[in-house]
PDB file of C-alpha atoms in Angstrom:
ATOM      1  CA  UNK A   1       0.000   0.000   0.000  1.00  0.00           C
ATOM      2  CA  UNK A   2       1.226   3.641  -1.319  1.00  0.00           C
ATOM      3  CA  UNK A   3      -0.128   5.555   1.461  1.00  0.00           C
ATOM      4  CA  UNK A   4       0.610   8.887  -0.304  1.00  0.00           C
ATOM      5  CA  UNK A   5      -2.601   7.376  -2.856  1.00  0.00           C
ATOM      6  CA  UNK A   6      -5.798   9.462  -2.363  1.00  0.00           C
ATOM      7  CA  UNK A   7      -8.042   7.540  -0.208  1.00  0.00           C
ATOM      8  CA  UNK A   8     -12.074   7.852   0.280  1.00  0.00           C
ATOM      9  CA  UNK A   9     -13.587   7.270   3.306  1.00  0.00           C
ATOM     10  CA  UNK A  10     -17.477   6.979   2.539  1.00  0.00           C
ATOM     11  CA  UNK A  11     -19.491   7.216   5.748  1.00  0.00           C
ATOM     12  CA  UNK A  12     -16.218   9.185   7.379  1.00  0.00           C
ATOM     13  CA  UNK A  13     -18.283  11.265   9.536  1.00  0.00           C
ATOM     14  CA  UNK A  14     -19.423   7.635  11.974  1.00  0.00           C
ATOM     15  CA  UNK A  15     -16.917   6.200  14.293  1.00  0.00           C
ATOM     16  CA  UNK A  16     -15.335   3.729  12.338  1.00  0.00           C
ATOM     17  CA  UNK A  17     -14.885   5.699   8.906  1.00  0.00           C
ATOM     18  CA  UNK A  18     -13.722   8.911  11.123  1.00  0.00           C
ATOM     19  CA  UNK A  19     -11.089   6.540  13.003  1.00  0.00           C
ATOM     20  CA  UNK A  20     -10.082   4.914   9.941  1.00  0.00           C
ATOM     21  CA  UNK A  21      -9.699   8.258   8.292  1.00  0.00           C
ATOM     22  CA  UNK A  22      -7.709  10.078  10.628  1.00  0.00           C
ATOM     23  CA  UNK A  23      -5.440   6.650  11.065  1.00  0.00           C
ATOM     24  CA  UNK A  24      -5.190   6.937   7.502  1.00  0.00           C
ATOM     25  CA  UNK A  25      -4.324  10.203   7.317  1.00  0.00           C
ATOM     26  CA  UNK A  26      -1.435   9.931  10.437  1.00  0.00           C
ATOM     27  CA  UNK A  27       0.153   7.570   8.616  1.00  0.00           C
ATOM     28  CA  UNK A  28       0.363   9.777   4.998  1.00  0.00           C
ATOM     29  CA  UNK A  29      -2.564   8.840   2.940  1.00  0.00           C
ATOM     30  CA  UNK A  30      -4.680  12.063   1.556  1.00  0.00           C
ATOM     31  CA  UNK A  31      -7.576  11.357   2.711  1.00  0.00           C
ATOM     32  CA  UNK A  32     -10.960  12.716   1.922  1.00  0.00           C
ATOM     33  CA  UNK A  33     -14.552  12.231   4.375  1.00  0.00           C
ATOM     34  CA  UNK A  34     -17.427  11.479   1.962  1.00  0.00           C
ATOM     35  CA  UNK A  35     -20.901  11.813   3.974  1.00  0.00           C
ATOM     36  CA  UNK A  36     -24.307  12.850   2.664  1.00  0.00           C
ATOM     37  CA  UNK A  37     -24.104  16.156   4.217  1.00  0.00           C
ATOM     38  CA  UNK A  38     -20.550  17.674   3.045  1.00  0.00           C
ATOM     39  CA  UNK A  39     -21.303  20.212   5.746  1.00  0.00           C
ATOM     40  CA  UNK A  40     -20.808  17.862   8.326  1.00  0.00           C
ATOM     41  CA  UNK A  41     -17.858  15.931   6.865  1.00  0.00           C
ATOM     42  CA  UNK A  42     -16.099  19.484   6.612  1.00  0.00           C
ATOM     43  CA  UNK A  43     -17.134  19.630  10.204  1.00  0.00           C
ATOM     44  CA  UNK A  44     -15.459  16.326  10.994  1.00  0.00           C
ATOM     45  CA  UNK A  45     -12.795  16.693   8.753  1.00  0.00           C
ATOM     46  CA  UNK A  46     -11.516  20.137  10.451  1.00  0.00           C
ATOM     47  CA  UNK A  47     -12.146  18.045  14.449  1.00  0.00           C
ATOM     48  CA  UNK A  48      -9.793  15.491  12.709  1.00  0.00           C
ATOM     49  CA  UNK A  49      -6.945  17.847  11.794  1.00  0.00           C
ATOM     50  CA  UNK A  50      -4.551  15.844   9.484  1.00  0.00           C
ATOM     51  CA  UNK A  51      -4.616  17.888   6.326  1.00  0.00           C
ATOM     52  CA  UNK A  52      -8.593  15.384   5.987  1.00  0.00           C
ATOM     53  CA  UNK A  53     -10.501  16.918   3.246  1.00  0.00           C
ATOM     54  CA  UNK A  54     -14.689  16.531   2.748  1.00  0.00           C
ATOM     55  CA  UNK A  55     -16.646  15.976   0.290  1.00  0.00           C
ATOM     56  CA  UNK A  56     -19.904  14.788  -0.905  1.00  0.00           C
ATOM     57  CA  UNK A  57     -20.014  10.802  -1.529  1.00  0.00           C
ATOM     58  CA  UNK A  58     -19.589  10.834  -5.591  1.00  0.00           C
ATOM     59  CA  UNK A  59     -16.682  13.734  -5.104  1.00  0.00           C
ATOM     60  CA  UNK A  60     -14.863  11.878  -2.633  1.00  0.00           C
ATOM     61  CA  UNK A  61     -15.425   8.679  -4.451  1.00  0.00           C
ATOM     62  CA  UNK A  62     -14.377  10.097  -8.311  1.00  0.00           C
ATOM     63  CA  UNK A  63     -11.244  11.640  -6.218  1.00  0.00           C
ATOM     64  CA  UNK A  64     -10.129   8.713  -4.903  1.00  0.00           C
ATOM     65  CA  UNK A  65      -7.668   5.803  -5.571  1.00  0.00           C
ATOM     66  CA  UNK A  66      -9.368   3.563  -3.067  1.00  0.00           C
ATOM     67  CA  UNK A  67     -12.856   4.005  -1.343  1.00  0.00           C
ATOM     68  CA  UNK A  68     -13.254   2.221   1.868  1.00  0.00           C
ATOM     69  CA  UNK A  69     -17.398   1.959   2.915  1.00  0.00           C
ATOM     70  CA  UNK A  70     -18.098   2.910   6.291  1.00  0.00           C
ATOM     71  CA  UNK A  71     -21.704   3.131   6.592  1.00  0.00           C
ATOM     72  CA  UNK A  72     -24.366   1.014   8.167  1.00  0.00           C
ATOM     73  CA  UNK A  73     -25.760  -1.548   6.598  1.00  0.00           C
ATOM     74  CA  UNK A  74     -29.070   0.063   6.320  1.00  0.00           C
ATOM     75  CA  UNK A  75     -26.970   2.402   4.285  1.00  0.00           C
ATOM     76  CA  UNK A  76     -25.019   0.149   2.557  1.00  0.00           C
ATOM     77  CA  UNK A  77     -27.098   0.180  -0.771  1.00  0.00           C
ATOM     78  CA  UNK A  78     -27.789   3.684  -1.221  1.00  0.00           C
ATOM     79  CA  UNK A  79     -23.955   4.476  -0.363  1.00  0.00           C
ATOM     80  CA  UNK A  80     -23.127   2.190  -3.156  1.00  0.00           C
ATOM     81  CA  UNK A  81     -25.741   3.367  -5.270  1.00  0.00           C
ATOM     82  CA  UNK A  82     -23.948   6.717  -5.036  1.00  0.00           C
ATOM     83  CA  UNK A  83     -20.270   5.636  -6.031  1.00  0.00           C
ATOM     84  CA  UNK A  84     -21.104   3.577  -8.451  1.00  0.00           C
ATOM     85  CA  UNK A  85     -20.656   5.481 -11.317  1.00  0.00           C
ATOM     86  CA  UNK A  86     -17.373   6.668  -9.723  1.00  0.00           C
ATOM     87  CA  UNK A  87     -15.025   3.454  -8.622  1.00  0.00           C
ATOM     88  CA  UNK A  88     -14.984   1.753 -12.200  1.00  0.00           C
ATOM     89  CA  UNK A  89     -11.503   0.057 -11.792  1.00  0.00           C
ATOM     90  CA  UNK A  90     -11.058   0.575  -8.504  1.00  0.00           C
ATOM     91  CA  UNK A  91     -10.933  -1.222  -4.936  1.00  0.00           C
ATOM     92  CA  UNK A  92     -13.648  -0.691  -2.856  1.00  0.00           C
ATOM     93  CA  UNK A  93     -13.085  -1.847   0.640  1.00  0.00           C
ATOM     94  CA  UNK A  94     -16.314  -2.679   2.334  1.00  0.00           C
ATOM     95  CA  UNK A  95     -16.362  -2.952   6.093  1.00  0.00           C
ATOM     96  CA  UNK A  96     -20.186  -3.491   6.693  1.00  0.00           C
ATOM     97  CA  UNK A  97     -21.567  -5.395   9.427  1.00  0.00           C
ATOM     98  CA  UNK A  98     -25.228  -6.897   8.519  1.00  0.00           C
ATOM     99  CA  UNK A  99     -26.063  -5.704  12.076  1.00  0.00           C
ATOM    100  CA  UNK A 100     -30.474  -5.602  12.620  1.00  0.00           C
ATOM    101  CA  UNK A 101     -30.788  -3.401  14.811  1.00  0.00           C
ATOM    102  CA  UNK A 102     -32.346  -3.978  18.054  1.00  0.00           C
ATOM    103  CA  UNK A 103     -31.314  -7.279  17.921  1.00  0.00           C
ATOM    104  CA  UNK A 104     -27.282  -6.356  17.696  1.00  0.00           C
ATOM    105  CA  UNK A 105     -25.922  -9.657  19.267  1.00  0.00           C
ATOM    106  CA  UNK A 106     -27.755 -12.181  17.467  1.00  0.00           C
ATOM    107  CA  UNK A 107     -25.868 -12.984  13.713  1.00  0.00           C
ATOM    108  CA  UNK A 108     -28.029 -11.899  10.532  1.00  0.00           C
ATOM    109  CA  UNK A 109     -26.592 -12.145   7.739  1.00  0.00           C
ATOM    110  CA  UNK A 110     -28.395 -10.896   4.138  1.00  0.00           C
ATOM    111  CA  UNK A 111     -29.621 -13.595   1.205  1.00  0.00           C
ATOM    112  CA  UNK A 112     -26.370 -12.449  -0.433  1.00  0.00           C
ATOM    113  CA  UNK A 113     -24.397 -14.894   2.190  1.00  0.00           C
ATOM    114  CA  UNK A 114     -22.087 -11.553   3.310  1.00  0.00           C
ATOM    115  CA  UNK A 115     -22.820  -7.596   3.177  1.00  0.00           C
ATOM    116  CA  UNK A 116     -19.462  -7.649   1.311  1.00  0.00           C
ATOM    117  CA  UNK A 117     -21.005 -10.400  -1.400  1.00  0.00           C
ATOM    118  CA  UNK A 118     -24.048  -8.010  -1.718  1.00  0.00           C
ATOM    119  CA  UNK A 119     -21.835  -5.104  -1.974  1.00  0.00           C
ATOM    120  CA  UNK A 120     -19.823  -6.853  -5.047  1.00  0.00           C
ATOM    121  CA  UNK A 121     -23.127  -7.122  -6.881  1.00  0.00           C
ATOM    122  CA  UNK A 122     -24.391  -4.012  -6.359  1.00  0.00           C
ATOM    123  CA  UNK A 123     -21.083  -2.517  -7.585  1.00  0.00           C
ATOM    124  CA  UNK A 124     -21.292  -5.058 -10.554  1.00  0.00           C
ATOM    125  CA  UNK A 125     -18.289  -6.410 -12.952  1.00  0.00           C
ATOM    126  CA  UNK A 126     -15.310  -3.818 -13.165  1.00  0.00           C
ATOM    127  CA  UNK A 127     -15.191  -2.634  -9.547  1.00  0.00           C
ATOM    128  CA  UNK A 128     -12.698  -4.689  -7.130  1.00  0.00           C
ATOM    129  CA  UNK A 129     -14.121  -5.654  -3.467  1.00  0.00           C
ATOM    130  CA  UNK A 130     -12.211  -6.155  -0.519  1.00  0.00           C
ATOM    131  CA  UNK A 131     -13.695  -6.457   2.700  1.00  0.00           C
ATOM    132  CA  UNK A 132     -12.095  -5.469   6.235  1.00  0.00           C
ATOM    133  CA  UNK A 133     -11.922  -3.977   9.432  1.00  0.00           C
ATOM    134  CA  UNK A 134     -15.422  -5.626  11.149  1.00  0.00           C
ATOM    135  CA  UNK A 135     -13.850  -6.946  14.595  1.00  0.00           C
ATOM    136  CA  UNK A 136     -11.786  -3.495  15.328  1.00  0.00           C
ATOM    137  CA  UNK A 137     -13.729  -1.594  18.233  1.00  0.00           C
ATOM    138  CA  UNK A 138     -13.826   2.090  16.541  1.00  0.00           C
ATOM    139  CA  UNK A 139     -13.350   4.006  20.043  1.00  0.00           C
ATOM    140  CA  UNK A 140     -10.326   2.206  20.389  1.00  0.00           C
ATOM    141  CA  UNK A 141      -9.136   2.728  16.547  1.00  0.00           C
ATOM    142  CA  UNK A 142      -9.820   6.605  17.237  1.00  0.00           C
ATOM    143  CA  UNK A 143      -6.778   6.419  20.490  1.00  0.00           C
ATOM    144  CA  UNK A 144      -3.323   6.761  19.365  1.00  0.00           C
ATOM    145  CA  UNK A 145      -2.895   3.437  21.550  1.00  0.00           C
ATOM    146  CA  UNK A 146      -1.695   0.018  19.893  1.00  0.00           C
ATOM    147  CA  UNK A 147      -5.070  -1.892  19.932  1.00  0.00           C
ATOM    148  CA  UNK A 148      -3.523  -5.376  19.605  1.00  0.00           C
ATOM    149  CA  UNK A 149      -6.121  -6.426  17.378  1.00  0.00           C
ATOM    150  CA  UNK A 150      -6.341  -8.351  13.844  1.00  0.00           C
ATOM    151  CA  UNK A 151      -7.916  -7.367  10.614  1.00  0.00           C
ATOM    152  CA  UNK A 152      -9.393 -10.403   8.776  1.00  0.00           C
ATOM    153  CA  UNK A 153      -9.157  -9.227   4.922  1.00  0.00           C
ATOM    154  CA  UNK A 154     -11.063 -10.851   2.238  1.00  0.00           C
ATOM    155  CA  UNK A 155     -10.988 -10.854  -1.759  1.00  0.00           C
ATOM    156  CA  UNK A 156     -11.620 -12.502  -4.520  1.00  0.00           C
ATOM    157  CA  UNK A 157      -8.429 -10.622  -5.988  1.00  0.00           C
ATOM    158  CA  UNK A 158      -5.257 -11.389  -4.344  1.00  0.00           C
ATOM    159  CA  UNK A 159      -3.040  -8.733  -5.218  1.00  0.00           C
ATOM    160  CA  UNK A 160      -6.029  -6.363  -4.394  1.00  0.00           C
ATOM    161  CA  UNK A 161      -6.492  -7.886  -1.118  1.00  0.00           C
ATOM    162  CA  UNK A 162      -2.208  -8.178  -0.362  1.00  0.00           C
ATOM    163  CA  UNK A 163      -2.589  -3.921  -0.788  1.00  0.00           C
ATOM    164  CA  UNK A 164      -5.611  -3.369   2.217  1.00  0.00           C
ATOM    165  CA  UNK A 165      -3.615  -5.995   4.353  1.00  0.00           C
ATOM    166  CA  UNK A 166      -1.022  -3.618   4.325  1.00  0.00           C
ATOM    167  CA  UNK A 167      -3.529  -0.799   4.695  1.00  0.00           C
ATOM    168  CA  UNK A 168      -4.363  -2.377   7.866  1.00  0.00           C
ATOM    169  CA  UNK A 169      -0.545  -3.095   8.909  1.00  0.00           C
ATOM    170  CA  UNK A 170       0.399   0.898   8.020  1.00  0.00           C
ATOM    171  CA  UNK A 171      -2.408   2.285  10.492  1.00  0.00           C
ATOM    172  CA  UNK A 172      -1.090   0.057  13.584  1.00  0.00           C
ATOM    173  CA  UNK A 173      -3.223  -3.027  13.218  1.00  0.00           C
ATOM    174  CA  UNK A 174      -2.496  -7.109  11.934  1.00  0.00           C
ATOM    175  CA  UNK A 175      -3.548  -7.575   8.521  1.00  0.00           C
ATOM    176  CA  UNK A 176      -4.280 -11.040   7.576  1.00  0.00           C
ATOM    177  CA  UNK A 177      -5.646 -12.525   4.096  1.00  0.00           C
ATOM    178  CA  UNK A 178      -9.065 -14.534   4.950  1.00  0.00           C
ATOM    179  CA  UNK A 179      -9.333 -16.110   1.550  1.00  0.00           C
ATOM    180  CA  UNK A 180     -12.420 -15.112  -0.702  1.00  0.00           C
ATOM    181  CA  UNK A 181     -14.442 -12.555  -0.268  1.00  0.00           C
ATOM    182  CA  UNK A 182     -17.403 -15.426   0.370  1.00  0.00           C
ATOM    183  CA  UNK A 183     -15.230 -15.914   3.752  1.00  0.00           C
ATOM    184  CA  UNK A 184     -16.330 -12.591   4.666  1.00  0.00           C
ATOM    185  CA  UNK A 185     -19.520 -13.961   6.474  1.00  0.00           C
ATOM    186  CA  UNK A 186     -17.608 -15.266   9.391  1.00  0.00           C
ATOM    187  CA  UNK A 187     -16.030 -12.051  10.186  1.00  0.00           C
ATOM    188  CA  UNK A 188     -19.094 -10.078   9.798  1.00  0.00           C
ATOM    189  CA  UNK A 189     -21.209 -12.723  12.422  1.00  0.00           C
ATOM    190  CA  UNK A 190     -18.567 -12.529  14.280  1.00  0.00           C
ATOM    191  CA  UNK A 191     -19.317  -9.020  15.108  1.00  0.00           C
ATOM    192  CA  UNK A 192     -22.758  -9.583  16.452  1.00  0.00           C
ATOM    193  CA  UNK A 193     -20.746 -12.273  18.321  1.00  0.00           C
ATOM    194  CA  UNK A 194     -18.015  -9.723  19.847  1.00  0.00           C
ATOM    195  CA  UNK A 195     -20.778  -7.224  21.254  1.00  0.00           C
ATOM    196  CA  UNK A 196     -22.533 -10.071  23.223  1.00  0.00           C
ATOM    197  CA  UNK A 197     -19.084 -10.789  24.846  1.00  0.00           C
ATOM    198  CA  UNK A 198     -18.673  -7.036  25.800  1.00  0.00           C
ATOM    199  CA  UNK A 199     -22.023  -6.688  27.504  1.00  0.00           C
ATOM    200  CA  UNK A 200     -21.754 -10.124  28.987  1.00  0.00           C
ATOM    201  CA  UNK A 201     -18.036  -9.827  30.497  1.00  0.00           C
ATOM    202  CA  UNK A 202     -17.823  -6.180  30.564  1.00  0.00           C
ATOM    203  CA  UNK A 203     -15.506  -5.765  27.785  1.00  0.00           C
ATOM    204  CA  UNK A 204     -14.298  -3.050  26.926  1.00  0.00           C
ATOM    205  CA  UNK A 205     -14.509  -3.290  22.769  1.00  0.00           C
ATOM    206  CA  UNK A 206     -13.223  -7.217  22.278  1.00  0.00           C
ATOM    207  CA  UNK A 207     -11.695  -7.946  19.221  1.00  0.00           C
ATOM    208  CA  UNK A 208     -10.043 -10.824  17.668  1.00  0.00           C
ATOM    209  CA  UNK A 209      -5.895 -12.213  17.668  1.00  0.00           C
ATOM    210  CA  UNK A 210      -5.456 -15.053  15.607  1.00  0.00           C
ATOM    211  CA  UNK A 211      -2.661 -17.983  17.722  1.00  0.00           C
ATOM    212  CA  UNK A 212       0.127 -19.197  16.292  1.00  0.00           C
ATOM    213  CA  UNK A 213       3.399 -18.018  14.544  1.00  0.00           C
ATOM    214  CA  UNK A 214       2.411 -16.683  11.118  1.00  0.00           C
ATOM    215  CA  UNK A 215       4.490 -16.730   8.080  1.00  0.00           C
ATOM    216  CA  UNK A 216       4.105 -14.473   5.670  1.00  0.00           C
ATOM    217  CA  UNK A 217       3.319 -15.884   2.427  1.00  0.00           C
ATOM    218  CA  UNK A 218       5.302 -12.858   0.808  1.00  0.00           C
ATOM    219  CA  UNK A 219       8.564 -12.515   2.712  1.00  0.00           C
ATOM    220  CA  UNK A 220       9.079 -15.585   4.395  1.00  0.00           C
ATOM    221  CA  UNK A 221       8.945 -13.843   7.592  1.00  0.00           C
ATOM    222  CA  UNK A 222       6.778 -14.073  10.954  1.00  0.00           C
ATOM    223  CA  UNK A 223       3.845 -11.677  11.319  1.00  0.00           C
TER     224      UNK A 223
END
């Protein structure tokens, strides 16, 4: 991952797309907030500090190198339905959680099989999905503080999927190739999964560390 490339962050005025976004931008990525209301992401974006420019979702999107998806799932479609036209060619990262609201802690997961599946067809053919980031507590991504935590990353593309694993490494966190982007489902439940163990045992944002010495498949060396 170039982290001077011009990234999107759609849904960058919530918790996890403003955390991502100012990550992103500590660690030298331009980085623009796309929200509905470019009012507020100008808002957000000059709380953030960083040199974090706003934007409109298609602006931010047509600007970008890489658009990451930050929105609810209740959102997801329209969101999409708004970059569409703008990310021909270009990898999407999705990072929605098929959360039902009230019912947070119980796993629901779309027809589709994954939010990042449904994403991929609602893009359609051209437009490269990755899928990341649904286990990382966003009030702990938005500290300075080493979180400790993994990223599961999942792709169809390899090469596409090798660049947001080092997204993930360059802002602080583990990024580790999941296999298809299919194999996003488990990651997504496993959100619902991770809030019932913080209201149960009084966790403070759980997330996930995968055991084990790993070996990266690239350089031979342990992660």
């Amino acid at each position: 991952m170039t982290m001077t490339q011009k990234i999107a962050v759609i849904g960058g005025t919530g918790k996890l797309g403003a955390a991502l976004a100012r990550r992103l931008a500590r660690a030298g990525a331009a980085v623009t907030l796309g929200s509905r209301d470019p009012d507020r992401a100008r808002a957000a974006a000059e709380e953030l500090g960083h040199g974090i420019a706003a934007a409109g979702y298609a602006e931010a999107a047509a600007g970008a190198d890489l658009v990451i998806v930050a929105v609810p799932f209740a959102a997801q479609e329209g969101a999409l339905a708004e970059i569409a036209p703008h990310v021909a060619g270009k990898i999407v990262v999705d990072t929605t959680v098929p959360l039902v609201p009230p019912k947070v802690m119980r796993v629901s997961l779309p027809a589709e099989g994954s939010a990042a599946v449904r994403a991929a067809q609602l893009l359609g053919e051209g437009v490269t999905v990755v899928s990341g980031f649904h286990n990382v507590a966003a009030h702990k991504l938005a500290t300075d503080e080493d979180i400790g935590c993994d990223v599961l990353v999942f792709g169809d593309d390899k090469a596409a999927r090798e660049q947001v694993v080092a997204l993930a490494d360059a802002i602080g966190l583990r990024g580790i190739h999941g296999g298809a982007l299919a194999n996003s489902a488990a990651a997504e439940a496993l959100t619902s999964i991770l809030i019932f163990l913080n209201k149960t045992y009084q966790v403070d944002g759980a997330g996930i560390r995968i055991t084990g010495t790993l070996i990266d498949p690239a350089s031979g060396k342990a992660l």
